[in-house]
PDB file of C-alpha atoms in Angstrom:
ATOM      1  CA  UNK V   1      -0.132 -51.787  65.683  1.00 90.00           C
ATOM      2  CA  UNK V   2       0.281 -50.729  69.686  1.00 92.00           C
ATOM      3  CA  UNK V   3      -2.697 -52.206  70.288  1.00 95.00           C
ATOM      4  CA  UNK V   4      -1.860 -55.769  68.894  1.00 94.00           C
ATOM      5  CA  UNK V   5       1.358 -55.294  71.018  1.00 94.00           C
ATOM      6  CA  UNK V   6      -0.262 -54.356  73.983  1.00 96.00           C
ATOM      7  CA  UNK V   7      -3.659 -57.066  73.888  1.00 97.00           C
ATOM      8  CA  UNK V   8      -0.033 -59.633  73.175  1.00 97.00           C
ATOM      9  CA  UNK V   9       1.366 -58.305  76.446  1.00 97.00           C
ATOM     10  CA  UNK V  10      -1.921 -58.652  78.117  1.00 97.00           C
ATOM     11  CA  UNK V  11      -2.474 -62.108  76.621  1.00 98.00           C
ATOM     12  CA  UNK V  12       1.476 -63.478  77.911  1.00 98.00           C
ATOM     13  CA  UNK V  13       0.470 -62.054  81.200  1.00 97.00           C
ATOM     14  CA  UNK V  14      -2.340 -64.166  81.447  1.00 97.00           C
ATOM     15  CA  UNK V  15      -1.372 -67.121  79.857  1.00 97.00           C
ATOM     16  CA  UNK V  16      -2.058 -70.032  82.281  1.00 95.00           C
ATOM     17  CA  UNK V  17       0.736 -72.567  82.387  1.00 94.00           C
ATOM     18  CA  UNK V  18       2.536 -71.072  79.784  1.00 96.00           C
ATOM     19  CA  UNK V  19       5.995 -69.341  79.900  1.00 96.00           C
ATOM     20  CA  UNK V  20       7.440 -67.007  77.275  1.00 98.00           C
ATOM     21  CA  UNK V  21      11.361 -66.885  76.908  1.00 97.00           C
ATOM     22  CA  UNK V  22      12.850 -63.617  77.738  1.00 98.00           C
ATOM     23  CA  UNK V  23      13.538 -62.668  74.049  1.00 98.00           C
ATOM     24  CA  UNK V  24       9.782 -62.554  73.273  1.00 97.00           C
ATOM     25  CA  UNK V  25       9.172 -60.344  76.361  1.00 98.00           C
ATOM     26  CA  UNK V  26      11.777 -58.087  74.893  1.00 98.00           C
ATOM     27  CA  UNK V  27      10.396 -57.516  71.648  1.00 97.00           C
ATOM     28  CA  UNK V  28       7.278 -56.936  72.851  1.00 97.00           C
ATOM     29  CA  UNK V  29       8.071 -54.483  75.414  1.00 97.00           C
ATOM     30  CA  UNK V  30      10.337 -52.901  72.757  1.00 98.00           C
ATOM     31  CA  UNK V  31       7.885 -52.345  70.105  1.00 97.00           C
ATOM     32  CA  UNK V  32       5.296 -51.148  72.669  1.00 97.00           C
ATOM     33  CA  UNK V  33       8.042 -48.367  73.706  1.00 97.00           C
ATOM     34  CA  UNK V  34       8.888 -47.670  70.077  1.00 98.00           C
ATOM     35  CA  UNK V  35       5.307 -47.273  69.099  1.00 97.00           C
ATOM     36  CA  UNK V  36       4.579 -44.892  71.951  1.00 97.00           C
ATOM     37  CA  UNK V  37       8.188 -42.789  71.744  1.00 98.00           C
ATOM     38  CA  UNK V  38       6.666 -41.866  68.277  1.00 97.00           C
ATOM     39  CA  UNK V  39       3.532 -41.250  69.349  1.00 96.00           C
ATOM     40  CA  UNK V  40       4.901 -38.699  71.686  1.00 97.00           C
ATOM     41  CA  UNK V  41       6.612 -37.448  69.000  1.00 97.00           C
ATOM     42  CA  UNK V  42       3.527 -36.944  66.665  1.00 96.00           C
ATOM     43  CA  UNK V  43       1.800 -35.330  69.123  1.00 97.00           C
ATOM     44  CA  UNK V  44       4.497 -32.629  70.440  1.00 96.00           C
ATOM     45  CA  UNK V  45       4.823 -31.896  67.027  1.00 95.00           C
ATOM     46  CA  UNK V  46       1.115 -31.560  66.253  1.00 93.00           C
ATOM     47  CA  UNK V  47       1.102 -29.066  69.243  1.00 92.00           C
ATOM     48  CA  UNK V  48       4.499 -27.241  67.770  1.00 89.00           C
ATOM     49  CA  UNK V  49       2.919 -26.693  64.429  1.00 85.00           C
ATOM     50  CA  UNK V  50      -0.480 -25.606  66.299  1.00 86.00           C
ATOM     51  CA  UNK V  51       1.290 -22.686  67.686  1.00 79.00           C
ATOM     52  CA  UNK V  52       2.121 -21.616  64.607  1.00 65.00           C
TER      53      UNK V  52
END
């Protein structure tokens, strides 16, 4: 799912004479953030239970 987020950030960026309203730019960005604040999760907590 970050990857369809991210390629849709890419693709806004890109997007000749088009312009996205600032409530789409937000929900991107914000799902891009939540998907990779639990990927940082998953991983620290991969490498807690590692050291176990």
């Amino acid at each position: 799912m970050l990857a369809k987020h991210i390629v849709s950030l890419y693709d806004m960026c890109f997007a000749d004479g088009m312009s996205f309203d600032a409530g789409t730019w937000d929900e991107k960005i914000t799902d891009s953030l939540n998907y990779l604040f639990l990927l940082k999760a998953i991983v620290k907590e991969g490498q807690t239970n590692q050291q176990n």
